[in-house]
mmCIF file of C-alpha atoms and ligand atoms in Angstrom:
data_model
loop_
_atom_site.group_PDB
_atom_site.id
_atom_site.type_symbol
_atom_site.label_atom_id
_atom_site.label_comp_id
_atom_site.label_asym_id
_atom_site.label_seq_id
_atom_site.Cartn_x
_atom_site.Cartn_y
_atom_site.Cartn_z
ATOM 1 C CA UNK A 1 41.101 -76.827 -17.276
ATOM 2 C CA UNK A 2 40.618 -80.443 -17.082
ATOM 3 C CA UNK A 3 43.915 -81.213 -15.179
ATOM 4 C CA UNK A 4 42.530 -78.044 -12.778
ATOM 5 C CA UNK A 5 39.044 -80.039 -12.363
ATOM 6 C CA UNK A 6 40.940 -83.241 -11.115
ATOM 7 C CA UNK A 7 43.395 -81.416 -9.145
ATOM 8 C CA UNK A 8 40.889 -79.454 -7.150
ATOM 9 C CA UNK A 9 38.957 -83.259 -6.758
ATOM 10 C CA UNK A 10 42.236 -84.610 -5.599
ATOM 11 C CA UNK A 11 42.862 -82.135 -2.620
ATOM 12 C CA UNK A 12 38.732 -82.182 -1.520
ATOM 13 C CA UNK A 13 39.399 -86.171 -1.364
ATOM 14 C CA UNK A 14 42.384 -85.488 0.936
ATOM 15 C CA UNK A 15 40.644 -82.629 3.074
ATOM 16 C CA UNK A 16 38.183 -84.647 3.314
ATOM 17 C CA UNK A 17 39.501 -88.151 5.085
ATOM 18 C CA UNK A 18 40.808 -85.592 8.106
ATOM 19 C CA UNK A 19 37.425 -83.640 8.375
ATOM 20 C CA UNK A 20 35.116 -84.032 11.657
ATOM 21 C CA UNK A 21 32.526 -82.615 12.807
ATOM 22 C CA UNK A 22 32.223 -78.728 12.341
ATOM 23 C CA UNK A 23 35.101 -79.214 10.103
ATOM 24 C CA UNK A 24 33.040 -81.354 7.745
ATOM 25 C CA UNK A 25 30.903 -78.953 7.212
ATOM 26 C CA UNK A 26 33.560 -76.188 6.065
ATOM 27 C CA UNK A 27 34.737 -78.540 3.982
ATOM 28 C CA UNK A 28 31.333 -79.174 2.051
ATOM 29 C CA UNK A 29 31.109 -74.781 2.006
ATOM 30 C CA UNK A 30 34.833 -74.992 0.653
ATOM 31 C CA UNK A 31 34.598 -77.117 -2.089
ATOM 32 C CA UNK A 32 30.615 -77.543 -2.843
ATOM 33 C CA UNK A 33 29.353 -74.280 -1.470
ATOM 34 C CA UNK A 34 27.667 -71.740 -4.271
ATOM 35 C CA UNK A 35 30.799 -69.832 -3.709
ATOM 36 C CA UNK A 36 33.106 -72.861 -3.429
ATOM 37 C CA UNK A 37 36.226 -73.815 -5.013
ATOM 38 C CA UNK A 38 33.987 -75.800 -7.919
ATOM 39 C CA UNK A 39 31.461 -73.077 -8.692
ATOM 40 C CA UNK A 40 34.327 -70.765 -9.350
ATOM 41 C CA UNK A 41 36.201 -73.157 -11.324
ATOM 42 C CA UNK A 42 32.710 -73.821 -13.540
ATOM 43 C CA UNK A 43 32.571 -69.944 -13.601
ATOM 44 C CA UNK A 44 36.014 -69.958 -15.587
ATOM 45 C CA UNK A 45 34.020 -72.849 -18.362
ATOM 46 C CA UNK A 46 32.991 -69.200 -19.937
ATOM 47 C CA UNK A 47 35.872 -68.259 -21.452
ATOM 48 C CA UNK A 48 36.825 -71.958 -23.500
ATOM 49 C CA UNK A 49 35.392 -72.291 -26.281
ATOM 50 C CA UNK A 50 32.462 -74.371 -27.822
ATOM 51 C CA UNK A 51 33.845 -77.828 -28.525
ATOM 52 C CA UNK A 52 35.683 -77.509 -25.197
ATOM 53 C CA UNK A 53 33.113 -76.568 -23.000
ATOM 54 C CA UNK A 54 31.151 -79.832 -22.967
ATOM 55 C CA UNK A 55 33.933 -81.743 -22.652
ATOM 56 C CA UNK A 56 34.831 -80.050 -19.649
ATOM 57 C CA UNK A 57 31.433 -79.224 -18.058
ATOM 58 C CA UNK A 58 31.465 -83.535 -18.134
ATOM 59 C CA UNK A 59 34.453 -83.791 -16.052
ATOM 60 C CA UNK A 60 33.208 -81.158 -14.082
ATOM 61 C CA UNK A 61 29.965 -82.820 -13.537
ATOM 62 C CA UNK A 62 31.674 -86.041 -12.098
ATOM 63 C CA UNK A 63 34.367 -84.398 -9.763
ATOM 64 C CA UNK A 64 30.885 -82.488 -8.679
ATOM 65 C CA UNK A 65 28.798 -86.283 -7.802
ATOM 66 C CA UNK A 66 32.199 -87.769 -7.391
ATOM 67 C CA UNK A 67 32.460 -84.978 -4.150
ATOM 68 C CA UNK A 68 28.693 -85.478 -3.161
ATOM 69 C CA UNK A 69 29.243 -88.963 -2.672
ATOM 70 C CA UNK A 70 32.510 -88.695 -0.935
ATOM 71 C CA UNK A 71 31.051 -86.392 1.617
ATOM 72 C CA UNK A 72 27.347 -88.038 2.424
ATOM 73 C CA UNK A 73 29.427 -91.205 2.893
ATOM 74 C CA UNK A 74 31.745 -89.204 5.054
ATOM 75 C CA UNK A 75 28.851 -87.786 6.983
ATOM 76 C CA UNK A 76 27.105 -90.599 7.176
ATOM 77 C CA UNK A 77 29.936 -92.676 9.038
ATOM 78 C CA UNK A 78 30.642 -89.506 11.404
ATOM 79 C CA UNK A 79 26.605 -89.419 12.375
ATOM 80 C CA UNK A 80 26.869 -93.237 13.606
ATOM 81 C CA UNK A 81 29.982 -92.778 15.334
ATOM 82 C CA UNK A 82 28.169 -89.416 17.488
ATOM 83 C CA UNK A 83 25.035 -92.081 17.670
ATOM 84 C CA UNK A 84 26.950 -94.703 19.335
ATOM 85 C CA UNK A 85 29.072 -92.070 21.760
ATOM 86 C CA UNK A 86 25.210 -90.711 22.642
ATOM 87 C CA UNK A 87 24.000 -94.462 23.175
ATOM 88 C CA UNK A 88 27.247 -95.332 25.238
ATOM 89 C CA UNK A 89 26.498 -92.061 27.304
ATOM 90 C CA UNK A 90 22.959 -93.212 28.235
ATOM 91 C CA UNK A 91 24.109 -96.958 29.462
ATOM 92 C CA UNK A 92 26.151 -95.242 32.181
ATOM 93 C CA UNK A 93 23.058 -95.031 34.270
ATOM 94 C CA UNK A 94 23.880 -91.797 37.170
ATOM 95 C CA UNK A 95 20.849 -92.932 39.170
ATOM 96 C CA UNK A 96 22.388 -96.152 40.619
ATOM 97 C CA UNK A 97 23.387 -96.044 44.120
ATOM 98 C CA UNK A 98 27.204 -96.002 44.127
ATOM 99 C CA UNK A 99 28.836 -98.911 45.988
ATOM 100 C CA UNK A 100 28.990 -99.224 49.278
ATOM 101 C CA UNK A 101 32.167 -101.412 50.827
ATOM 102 C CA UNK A 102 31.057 -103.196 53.377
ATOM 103 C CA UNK A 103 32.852 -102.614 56.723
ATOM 104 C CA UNK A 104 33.495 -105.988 59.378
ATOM 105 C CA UNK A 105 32.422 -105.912 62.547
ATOM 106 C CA UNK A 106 33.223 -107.657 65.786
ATOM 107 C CA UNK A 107 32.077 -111.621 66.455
ATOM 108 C CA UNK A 108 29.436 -111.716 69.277
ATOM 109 C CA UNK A 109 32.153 -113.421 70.927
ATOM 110 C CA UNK A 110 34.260 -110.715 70.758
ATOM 111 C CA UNK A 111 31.566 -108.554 71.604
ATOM 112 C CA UNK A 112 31.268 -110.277 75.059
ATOM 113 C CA UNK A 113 34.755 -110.830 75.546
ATOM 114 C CA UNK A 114 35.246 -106.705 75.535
ATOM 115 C CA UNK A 115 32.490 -106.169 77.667
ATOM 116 C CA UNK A 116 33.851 -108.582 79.971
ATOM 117 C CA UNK A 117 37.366 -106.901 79.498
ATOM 118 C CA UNK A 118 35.738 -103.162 80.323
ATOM 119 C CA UNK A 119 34.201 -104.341 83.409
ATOM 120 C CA UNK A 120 36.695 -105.834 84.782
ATOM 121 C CA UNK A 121 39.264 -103.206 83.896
ATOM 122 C CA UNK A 122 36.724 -101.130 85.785
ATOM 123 C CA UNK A 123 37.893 -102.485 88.947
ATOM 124 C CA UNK A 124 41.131 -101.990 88.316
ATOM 125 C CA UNK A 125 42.210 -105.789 86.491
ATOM 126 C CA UNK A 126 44.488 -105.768 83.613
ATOM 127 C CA UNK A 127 44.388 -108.157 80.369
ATOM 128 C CA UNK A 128 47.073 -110.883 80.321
ATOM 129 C CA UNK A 129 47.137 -113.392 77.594
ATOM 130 C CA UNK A 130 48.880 -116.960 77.171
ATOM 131 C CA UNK A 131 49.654 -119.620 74.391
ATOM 132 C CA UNK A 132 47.429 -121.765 73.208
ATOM 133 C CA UNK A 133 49.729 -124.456 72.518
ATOM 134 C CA UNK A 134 50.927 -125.339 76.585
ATOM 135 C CA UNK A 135 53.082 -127.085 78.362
ATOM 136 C CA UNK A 136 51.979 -129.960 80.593
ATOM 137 C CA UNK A 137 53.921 -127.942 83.150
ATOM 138 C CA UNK A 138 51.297 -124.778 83.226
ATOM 139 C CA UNK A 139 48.334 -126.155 81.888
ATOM 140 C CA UNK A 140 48.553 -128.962 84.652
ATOM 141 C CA UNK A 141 51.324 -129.556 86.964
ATOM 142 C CA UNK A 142 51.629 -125.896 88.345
ATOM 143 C CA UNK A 143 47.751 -126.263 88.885
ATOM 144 C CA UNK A 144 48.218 -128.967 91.439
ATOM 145 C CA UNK A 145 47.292 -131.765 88.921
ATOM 146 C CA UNK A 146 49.980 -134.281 88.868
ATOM 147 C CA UNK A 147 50.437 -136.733 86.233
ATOM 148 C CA UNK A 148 48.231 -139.257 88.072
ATOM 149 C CA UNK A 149 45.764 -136.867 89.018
ATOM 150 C CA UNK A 150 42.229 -138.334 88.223
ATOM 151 C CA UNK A 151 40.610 -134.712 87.994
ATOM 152 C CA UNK A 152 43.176 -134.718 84.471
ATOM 153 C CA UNK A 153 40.812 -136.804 82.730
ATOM 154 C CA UNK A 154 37.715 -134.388 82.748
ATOM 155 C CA UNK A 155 39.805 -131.927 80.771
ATOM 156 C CA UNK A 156 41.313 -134.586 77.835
ATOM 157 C CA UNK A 157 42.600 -132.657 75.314
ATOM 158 C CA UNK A 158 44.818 -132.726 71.741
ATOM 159 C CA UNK A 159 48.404 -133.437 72.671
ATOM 160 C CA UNK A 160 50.917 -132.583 70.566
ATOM 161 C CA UNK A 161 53.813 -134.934 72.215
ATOM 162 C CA UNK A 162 53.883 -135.889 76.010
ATOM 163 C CA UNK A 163 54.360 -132.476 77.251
ATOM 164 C CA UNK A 164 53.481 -130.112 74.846
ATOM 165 C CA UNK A 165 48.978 -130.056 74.424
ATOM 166 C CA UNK A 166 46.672 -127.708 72.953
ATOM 167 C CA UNK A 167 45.329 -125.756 76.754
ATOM 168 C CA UNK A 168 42.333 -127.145 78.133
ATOM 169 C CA UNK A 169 41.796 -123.458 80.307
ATOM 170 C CA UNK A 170 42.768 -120.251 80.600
ATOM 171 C CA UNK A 171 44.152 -121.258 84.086
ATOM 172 C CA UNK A 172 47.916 -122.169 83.138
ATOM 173 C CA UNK A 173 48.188 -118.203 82.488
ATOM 174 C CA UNK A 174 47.596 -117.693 86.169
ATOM 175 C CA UNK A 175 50.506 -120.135 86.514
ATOM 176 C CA UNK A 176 53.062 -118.049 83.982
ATOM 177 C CA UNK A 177 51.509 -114.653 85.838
ATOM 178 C CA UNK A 178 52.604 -115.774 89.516
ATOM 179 C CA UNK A 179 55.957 -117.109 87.910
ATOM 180 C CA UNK A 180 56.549 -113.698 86.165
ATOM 181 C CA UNK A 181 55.730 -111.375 88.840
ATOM 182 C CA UNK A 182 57.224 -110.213 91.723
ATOM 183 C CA UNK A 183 55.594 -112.139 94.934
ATOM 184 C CA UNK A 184 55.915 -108.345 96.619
ATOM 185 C CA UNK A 185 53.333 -107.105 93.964
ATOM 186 C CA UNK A 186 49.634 -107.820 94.397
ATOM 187 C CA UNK A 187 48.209 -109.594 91.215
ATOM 188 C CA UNK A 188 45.218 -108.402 89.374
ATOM 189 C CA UNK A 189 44.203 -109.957 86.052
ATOM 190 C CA UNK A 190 41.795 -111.151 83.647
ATOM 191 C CA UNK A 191 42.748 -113.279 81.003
ATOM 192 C CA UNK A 192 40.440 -114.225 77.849
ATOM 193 C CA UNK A 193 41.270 -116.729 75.236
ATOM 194 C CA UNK A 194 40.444 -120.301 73.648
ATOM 195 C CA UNK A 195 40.835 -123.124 74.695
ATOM 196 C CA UNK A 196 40.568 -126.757 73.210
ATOM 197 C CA UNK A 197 38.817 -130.146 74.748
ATOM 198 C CA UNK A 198 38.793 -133.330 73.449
ATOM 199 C CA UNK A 199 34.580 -133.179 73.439
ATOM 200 C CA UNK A 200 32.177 -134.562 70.482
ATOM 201 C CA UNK A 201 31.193 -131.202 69.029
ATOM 202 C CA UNK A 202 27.161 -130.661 69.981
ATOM 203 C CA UNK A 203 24.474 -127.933 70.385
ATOM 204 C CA UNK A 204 26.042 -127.353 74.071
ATOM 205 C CA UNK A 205 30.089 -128.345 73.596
ATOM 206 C CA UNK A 206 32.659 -127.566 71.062
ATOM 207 C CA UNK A 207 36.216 -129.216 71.250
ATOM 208 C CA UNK A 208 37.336 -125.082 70.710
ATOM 209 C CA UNK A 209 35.874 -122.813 73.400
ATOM 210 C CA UNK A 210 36.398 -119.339 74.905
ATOM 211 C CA UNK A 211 36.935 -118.885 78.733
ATOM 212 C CA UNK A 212 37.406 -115.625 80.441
ATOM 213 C CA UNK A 213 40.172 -115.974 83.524
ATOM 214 C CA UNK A 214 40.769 -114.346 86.538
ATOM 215 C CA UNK A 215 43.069 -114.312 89.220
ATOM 216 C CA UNK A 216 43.756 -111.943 92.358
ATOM 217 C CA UNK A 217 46.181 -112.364 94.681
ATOM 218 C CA UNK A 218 47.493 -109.904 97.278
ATOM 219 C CA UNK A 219 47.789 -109.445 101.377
ATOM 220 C CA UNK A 220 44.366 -110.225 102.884
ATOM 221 C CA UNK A 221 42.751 -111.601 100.008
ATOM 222 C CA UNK A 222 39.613 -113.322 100.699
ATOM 223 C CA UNK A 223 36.812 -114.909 99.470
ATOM 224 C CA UNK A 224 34.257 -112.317 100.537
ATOM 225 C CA UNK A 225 36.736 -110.140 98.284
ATOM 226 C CA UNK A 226 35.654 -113.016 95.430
ATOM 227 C CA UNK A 227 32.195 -112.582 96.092
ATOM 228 C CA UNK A 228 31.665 -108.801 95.890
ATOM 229 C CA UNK A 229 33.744 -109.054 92.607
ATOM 230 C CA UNK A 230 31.965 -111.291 90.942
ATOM 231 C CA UNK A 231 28.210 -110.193 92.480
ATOM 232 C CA UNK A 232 29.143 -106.455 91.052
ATOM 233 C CA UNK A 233 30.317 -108.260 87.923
ATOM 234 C CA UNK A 234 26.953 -109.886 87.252
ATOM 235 C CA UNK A 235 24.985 -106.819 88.461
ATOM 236 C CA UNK A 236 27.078 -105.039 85.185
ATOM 237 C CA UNK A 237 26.771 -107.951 82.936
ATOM 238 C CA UNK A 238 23.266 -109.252 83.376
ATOM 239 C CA UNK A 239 21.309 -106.121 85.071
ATOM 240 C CA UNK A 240 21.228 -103.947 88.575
ATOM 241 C CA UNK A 241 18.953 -106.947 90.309
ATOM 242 C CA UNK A 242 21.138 -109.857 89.118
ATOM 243 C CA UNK A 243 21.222 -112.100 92.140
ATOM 244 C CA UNK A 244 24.497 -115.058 92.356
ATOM 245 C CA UNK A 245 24.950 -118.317 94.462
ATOM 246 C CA UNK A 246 27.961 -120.012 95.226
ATOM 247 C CA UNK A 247 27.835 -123.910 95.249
ATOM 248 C CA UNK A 248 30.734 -125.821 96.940
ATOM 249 C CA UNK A 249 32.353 -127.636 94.011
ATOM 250 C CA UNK A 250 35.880 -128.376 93.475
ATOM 251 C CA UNK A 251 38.868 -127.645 91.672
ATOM 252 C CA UNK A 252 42.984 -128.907 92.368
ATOM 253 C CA UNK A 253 43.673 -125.535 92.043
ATOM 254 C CA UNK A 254 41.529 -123.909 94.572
ATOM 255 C CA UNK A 255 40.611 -124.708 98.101
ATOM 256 C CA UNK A 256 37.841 -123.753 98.684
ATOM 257 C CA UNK A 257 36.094 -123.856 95.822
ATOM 258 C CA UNK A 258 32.963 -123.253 93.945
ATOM 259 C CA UNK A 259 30.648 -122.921 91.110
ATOM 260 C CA UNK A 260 28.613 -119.328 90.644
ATOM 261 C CA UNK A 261 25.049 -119.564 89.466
ATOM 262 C CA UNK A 262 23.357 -116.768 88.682
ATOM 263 C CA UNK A 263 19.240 -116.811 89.073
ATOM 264 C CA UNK A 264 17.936 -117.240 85.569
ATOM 265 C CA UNK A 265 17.835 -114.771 83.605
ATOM 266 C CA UNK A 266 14.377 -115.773 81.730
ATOM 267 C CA UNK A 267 12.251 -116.615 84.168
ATOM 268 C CA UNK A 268 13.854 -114.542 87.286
ATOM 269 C CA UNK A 269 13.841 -117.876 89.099
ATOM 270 C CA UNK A 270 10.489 -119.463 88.369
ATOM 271 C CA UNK A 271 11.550 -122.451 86.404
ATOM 272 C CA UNK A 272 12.060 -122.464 82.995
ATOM 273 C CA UNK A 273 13.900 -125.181 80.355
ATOM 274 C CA UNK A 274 16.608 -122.842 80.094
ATOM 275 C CA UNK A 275 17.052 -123.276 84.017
ATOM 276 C CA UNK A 276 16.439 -126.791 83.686
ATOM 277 C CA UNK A 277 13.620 -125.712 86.586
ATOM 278 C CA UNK A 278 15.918 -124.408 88.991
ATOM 279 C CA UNK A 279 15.841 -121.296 88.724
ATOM 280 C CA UNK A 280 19.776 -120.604 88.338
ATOM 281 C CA UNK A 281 22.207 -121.261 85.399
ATOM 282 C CA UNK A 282 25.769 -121.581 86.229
ATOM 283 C CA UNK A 283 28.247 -119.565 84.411
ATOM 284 C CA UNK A 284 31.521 -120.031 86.189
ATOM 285 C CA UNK A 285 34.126 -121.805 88.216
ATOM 286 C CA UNK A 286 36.089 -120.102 91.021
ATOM 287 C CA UNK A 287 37.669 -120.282 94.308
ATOM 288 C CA UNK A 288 40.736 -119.410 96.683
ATOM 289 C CA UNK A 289 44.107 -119.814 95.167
ATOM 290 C CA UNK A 290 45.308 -123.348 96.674
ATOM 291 C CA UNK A 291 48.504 -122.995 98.740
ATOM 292 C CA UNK A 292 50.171 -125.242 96.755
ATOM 293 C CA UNK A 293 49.614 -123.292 93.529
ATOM 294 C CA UNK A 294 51.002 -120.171 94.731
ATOM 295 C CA UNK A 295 53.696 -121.831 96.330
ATOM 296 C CA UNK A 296 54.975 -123.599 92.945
ATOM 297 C CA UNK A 297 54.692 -120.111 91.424
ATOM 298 C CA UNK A 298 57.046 -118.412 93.841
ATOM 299 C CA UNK A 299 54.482 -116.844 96.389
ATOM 300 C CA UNK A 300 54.071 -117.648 100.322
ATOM 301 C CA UNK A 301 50.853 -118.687 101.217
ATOM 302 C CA UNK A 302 51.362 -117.326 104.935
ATOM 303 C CA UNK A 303 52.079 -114.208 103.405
ATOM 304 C CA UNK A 304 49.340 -113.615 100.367
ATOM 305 C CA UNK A 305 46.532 -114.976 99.352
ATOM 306 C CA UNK A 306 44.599 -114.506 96.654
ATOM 307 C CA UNK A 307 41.184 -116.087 94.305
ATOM 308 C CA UNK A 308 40.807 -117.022 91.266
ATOM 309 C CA UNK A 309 37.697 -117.467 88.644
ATOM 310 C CA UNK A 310 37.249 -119.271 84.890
ATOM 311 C CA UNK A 311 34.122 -118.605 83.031
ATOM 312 C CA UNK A 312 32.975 -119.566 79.363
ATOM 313 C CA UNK A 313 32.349 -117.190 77.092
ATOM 314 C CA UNK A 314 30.230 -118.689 74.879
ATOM 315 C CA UNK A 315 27.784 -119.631 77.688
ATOM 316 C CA UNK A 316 27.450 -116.069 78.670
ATOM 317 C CA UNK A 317 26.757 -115.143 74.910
ATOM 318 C CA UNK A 318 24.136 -117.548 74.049
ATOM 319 C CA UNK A 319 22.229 -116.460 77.632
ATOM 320 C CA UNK A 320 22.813 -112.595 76.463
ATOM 321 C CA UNK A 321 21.888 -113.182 72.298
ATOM 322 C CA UNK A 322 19.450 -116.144 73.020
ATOM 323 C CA UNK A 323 21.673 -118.304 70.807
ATOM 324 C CA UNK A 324 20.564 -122.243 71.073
ATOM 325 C CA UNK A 325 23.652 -123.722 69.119
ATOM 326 C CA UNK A 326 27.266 -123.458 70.446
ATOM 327 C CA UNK A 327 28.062 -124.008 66.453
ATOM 328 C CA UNK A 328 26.597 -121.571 65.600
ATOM 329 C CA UNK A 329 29.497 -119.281 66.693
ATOM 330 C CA UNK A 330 32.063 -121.060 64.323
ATOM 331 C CA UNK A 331 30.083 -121.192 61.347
ATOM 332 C CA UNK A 332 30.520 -117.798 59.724
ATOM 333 C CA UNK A 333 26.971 -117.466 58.976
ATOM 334 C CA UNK A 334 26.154 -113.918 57.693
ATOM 335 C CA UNK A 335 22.414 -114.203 59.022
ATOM 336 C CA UNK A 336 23.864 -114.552 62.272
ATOM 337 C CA UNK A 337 26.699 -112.520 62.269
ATOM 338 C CA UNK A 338 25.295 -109.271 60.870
ATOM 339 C CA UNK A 339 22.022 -109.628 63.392
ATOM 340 C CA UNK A 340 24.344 -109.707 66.467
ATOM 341 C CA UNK A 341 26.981 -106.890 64.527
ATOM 342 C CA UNK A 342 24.559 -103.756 65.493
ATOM 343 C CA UNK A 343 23.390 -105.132 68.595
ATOM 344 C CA UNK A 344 24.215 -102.667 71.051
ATOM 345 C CA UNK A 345 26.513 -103.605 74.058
HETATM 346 N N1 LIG B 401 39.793 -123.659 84.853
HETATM 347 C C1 LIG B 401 38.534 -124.098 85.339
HETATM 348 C C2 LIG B 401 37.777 -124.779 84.191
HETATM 349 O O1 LIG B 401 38.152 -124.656 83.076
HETATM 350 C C3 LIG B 401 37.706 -122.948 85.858
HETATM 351 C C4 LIG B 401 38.315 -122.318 87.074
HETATM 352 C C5 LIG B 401 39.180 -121.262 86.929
HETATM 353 C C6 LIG B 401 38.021 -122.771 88.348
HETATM 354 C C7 LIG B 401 39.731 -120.661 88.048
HETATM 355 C C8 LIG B 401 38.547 -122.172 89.453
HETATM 356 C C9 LIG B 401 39.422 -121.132 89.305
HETATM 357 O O2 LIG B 401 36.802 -125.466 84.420
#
C-alpha cells in the first residue's frame, strides 16, 4: 500500500511538470479530486488492518500536502506567466497612428526648371542637355571668344587643366547642337543645367548656378521671332499682363544682342527695392545667333539664321517663391524645402 501511495505521488509529480492551463486543472481533478486517484487509494486504507492503517494514512497524508504544494506552486508560476502575456498585450498600444514614410518631392529649382521645360515644349522646343565638365573648345572658342578675348574674364571659372573647365553657361550646348545636327534641319531647343563661376558665394551669387538655354535656328529666323517667344513665355511664366523690354547689351555670341527685363513683378512698375526703382528686373540674356558661331558649327549664315537666349533659374525662382537668399537653395533646409514641395505650379 505504501509503495502504491509513492507510486501514484511519483506519476502526479511527472503529470504535473507538463500540465498548462486547462490541463492543470484535470490534473488537480485526477489526482486530488473527491473522486481522484488518492481518495480511491485512501478508500482501499479499509481493508488493512489496525497497526497498519496509521502508518499508512501518514504516508498518505504527505503524498496528499506533498501534491497540494506541488500544484499551487505550479499554478502559481502559470498565473504570472498569463499576467505578463496580458501586460505585454496592453503595451502594444492599437491607437497609435501607424507610420507614415515620407515621400520626396521636387527642389523648387526643379520645380521651375519643369515649368520652364513644359512651356517651352509647348511651342514645339525639345530638351537637350550637355556636360558639365567642358572643353575650352565649346564653352568658349565655338562661342566666338578666343583665347584673348577680354569678355572671357567676366565668366572665370574652375579649370581643371588648360582646356578642360567646369562650364560657365549653358551656351557651349548650343555649340555641340549645331555641330551634331544636320545644317538642313531647323534647330529648336531648350537646354537646362548648372553651371559653375568662379564668384564669392553671397545672398545674390553662388559659384554653382542653374541657367535655362535656348537656341533656334532655321530659314528666316528673326528677332521679332525672339521676341514673340520670349513675350508669350513671360505671359505663361509670370501672368497674362506680363509686359518685357529688350535692352541692347552684348554678347560674342550674338549680334545683336540684348538683355530682357520684365516690368516688376511686385510693384507692376511703380518702384520698389526689388526693382531697385525701376520698375523692371532682368531675367535673361539673348540675341541673334552671330554669323561666326553658326559658321564654326557647320551652318551658313546666308542661308539660316537663327536666336538664341540664357536665363538663370534661380533668379526666376526667388522672384516666383519670394526667396531673399540664393543659399538658400543649396542648403537642404527642410523648413524651406517642404514649404515650396506643395506649392502648386
Ligand atoms: N550665356 C549667357 C550668360 O551666361 C546668356 C546668353 C545665352 C546670352 C544665349 C545670349 C544668348 O550670361
Amino acid at each position: 500500500m505504501r509503495e502504491q501511495l509513492l507510486a501514484l505521488q511519483e506519476q502526479a509529480l511527472v503529470d504535473l511538470a507538463e500540465a498548462e492551463g486547462n490541463a492543470l486543472d484535470a490534473w488537480r481533478v485526477k489526482y486530488l479530486g473527491k473522486k481522484g486517484e488518492l481518495s480511491l487509494a485512501l478508500r482501499s486504507m479499509s481493508k488493512l488492518s489496525a497497526e497498519e492503517r496509521p502508518v499508512v494514512g501518514q504516508v498518505a497524508n504527505a503524498v496528499r500536502e506533498t501534491l497540494e504544494a506541488a500544484f499551487a506552486s505550479k499554478f502559481a508560476e502559470w498565473e504570472a506567466k498569463q499576467a505578463a502575456i496580458q501586460e505585454e498585450k496592453e503595451t502594444l498600444d492599437i491607437t497609435l497612428p501607424g507610420r507614415t514614410r515620407s515621400v520626396g518631392a521636387e527642389h523648387p529649382l526643379q520645380k521651375i526648371i519643369r515649368r520652364i521645360e513644359d512651356i517651352f515644349i509647348g511651342f514645339g522646343f525639345t530638351v537637350e542637355e550637355g556636360p558639365e565638365v567642358e572643353w575650352d573648345y565649346y564653352n568658349f572658342e565655338a562661342l566666338n571668344l578666343p583665347k584673348d578675348h577680354p569678355a572671357r574674364d567676366m565668366q572665370d571659372t574652375f579649370y581643371l587643366s588648360e582646356e578642360l573647365l567646369m562650364r560657365t553657361h549653358t551656351s557651349p550646348v548650343q555649340a555641340r547642337t549645331l555641330e551634331k545636327r544636320r545644317p538642313e534641319w531647323p534647330i529648336r531647343i531648350i537646354v537646362p543645367g548648372r553651371v559653375y563661376r568662379r564668384d564669392d558665394d553671397d545672398a545674390t551669387h553662388s559659384h554653382a548656378f542653374t541657367q535655362v538655354e535656348g537656341l533656334v535656328v532655321g530659314k528666316g529666323v528673326r528677332m521679332s521671332d525672339l521676341k514673340g517667344i520670349l513675350l508669350t513665355f513671360a505671359k505663361e511664366l509670370f501672368g497674362e499682363n506680363q509686359e518685357i523690354r529688350l535692352r541692347p547689351s552684348f554678347f560674342p555670341f550674338t549680334e545683336p544682342s540684348a538683355e530682357m527685363d520684365i516690368r516688376c513683378i511686385y510693384c507692376g512698375g511703380d518702384g520698389c527695392s526689388t526693382c531697385k526703382h525701376t520698375g523692371w528686373i532682368e531675367v535673361l540674356g539673348c540675341g541673334m545667333v552671330h554669323p561666326r558661331v553658326l559658321e564654326m558649327g557647320g551652318y551658313d549664315p546666308e542661308e539660316v539664321t537663327g536666336f538664341a537666349f540664357g536665363m538663370g533659374v534661380e533668379r526666376i525662382a526667388m522672384l516666383l517663391y519670394k526667396i531673399e537668399d540664393i543659399r538658400q537653395f543649396y542648403q537642404n533646409d527642410l523648413r524651406l524645402l517642404k514649404q515650396f514641395a506643395s506649392l502648386p505650379e
